PDB file of C-alpha atoms in Angstrom:
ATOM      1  CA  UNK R  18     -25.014 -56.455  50.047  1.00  0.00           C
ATOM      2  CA  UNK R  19     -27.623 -54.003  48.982  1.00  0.00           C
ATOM      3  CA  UNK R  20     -26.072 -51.102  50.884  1.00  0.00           C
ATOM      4  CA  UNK R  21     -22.638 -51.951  48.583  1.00  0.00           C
ATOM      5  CA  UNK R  22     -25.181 -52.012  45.572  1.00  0.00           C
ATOM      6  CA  UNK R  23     -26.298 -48.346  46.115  1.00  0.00           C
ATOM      7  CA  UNK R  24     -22.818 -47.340  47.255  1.00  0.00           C
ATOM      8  CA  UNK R  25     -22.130 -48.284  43.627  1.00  0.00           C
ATOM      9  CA  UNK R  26     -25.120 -46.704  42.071  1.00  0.00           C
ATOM     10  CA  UNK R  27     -24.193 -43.350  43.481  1.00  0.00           C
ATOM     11  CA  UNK R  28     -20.748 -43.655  42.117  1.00  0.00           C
ATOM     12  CA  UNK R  29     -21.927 -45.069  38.836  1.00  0.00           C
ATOM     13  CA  UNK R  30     -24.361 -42.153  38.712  1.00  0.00           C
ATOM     14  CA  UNK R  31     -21.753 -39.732  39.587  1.00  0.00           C
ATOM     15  CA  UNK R  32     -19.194 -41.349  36.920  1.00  0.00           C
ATOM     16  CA  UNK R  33     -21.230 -42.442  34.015  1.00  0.00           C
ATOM     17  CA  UNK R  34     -24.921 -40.537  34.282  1.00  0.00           C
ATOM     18  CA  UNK R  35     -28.204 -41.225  34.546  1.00  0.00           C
ATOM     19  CA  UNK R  36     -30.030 -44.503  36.537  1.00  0.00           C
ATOM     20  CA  UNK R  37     -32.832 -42.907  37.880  1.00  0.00           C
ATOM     21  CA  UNK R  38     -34.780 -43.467  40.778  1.00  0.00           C
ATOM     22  CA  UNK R  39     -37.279 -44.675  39.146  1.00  0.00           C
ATOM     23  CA  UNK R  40     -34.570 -47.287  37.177  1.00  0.00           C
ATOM     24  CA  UNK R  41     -33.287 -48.219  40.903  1.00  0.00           C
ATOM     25  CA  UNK R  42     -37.127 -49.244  42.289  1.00  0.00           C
ATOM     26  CA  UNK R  43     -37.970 -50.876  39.453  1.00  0.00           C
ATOM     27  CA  UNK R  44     -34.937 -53.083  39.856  1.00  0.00           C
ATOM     28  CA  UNK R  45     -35.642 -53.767  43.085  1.00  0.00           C
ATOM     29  CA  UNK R  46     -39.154 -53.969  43.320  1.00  0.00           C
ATOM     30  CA  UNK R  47     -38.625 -57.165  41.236  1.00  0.00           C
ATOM     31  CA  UNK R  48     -37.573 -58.603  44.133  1.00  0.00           C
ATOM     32  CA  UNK R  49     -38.982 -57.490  47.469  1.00  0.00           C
ATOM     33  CA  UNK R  50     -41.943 -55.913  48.679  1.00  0.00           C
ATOM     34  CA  UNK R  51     -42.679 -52.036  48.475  1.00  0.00           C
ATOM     35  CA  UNK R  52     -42.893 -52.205  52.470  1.00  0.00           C
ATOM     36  CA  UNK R  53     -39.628 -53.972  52.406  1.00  0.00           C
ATOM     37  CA  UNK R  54     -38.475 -51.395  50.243  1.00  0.00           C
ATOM     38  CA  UNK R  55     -39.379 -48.563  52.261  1.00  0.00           C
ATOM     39  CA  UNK R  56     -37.918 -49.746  55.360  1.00  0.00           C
ATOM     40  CA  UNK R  57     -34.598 -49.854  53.272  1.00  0.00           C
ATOM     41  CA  UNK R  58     -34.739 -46.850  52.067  1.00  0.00           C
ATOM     42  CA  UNK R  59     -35.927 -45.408  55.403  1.00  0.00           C
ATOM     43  CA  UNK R  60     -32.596 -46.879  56.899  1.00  0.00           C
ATOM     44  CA  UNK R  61     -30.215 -45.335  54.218  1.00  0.00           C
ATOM     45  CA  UNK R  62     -31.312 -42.085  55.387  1.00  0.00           C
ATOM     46  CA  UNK R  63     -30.029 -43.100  58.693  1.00  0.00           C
ATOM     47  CA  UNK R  64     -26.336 -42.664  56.718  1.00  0.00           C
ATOM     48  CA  UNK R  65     -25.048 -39.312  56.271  1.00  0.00           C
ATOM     49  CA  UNK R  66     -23.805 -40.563  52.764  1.00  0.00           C
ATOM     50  CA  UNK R  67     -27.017 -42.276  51.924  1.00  0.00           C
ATOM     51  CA  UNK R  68     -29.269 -39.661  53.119  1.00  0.00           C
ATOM     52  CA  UNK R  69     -30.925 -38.385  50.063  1.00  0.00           C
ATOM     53  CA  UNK R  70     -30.618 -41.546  48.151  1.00  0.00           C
ATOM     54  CA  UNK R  71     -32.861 -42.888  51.047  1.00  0.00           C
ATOM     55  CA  UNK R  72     -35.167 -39.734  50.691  1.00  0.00           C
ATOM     56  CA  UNK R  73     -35.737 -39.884  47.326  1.00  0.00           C
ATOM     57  CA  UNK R  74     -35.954 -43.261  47.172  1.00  0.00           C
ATOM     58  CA  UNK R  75     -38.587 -43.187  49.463  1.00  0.00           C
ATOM     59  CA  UNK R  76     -40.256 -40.698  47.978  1.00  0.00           C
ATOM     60  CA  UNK R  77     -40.672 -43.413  44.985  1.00  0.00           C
ATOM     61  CA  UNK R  78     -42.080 -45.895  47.006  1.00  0.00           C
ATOM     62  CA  UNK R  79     -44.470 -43.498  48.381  1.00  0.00           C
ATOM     63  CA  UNK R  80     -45.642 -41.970  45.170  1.00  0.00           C
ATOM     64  CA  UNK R  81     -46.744 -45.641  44.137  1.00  0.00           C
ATOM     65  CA  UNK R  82     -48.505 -46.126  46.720  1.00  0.00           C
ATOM     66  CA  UNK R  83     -50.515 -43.103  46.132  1.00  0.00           C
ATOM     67  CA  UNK R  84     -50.648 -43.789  42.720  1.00  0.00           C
ATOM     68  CA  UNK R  85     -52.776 -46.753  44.102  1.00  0.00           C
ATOM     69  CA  UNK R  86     -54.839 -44.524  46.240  1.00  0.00           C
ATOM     70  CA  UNK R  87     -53.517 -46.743  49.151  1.00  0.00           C
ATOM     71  CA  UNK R  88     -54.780 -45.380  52.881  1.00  0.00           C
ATOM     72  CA  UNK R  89     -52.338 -44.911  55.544  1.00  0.00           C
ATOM     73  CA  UNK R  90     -54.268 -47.703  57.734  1.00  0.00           C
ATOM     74  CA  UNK R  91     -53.332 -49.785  54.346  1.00  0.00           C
ATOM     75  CA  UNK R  92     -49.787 -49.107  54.191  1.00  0.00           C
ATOM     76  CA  UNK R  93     -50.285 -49.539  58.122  1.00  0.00           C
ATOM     77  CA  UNK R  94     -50.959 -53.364  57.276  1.00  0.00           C
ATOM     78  CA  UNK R  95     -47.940 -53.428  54.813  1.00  0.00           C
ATOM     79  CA  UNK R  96     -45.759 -52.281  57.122  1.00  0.00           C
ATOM     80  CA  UNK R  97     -46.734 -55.049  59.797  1.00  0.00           C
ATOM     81  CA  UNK R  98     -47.485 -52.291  62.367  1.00  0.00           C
ATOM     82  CA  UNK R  99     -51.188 -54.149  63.324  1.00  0.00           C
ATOM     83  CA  UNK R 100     -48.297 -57.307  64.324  1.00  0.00           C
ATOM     84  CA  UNK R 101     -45.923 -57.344  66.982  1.00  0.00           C
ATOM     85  CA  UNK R 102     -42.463 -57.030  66.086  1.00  0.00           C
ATOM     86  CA  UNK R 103     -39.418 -58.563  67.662  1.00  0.00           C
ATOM     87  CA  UNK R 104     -37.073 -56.179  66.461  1.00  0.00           C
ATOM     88  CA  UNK R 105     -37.750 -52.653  67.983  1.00  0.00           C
ATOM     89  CA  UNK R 106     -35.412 -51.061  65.562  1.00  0.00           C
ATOM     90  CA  UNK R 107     -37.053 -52.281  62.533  1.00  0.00           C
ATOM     91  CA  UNK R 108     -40.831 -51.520  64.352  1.00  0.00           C
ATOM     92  CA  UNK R 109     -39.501 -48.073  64.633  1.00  0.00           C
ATOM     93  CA  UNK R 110     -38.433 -47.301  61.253  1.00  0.00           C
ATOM     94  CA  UNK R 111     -41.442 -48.810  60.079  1.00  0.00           C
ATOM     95  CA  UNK R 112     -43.030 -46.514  62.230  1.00  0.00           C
ATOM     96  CA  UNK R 113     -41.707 -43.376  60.729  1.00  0.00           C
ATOM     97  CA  UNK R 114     -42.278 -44.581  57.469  1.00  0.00           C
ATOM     98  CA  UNK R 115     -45.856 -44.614  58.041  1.00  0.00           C
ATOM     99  CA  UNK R 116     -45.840 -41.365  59.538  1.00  0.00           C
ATOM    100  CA  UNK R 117     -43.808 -39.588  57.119  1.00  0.00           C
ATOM    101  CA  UNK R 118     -46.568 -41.545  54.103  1.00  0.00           C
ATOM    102  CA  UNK R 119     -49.426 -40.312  56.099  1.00  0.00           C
ATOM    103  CA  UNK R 120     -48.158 -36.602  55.538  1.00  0.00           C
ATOM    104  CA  UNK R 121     -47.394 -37.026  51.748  1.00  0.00           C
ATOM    105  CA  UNK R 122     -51.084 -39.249  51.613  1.00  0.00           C
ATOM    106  CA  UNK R 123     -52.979 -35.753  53.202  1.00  0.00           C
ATOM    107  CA  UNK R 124     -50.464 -33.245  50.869  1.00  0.00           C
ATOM    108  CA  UNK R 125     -51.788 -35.451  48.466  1.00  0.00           C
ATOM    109  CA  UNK R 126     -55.513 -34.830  48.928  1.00  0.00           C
ATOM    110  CA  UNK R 127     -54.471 -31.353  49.361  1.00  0.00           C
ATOM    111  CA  UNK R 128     -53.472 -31.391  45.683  1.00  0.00           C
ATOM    112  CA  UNK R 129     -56.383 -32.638  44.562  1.00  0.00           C
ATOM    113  CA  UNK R 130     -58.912 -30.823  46.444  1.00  0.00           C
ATOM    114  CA  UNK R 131     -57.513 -27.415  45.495  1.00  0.00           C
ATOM    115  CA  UNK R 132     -56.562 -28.600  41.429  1.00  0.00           C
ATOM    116  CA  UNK R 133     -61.040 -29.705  41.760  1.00  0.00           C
ATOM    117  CA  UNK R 134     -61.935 -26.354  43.217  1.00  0.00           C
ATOM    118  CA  UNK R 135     -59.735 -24.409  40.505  1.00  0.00           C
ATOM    119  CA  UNK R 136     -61.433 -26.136  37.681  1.00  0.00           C
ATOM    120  CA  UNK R 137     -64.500 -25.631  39.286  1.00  0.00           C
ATOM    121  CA  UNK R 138     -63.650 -21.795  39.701  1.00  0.00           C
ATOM    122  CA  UNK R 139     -63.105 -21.784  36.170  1.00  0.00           C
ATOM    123  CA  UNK R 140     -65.747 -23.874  35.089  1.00  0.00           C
ATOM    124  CA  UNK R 141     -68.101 -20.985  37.343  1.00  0.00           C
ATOM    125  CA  UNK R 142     -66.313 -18.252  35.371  1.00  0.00           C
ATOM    126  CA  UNK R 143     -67.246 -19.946  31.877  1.00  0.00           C
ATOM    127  CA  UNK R 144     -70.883 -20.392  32.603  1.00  0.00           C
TER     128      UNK R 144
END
């Protein structure tokens, strides 16, 4: 049923305009967990025609979680990976969604560090 739902969004989008990502999660973060969410969106981009729906879509769910300044071994514990699973298929994707968040979590820190040690440099420069 959800799958039909963004099957719909994508042709609404593509008809009528704008329902952003951001309009999408928020709809559906009403009703499910983010780890829930990201599993979802992790198996949309599974679908050829889903692909970058999933993508960016994920890409939401991750930037809220770094938003929260949530740790990889955090998002570990969301995704149920510290449980065993008894479907392998869903254990995987949950899998790659923690691996693909603990790259965007370190690019993250990346970002920061260097945007601290420019201001710094300029702070220097000032003095």
């Amino acid at each position: 049923m959800v799958l039909q739902w963004f099957r719909y969004a994508k042709m609404y989008r593509a008809k009528v305009g704008p329902l952003s990502d951001d309009d999408i999660y928020t709809l559906l973060s009403k009703l499910t967990s983010n780890a829930d969410l990201a599993v979802l969106f992790e198996s949309f981009r599974q679908l050829p025609e889903l692909e970058k729906l999933g993508k960016r879509m994920q890409s939401v769910v991750f930037r809220k979680w770094i938003r929260g300044e949530m740790r990889p071994d955090a998002v570990a514990g969301q995704l149920g990976l510290e449980s065993s699973a008894s479907a392998l298929l869903k254990m995987d994707l949950r899998c790659k969604i923690h691996e693909d968040y603990a790259v965007e979590f370190v690019k993250d820190l990346h970002r920061k560090a260097f945007r601290e040690h420019f201001i710094r440099l300029g702070a220097a420069k000032a003095s």
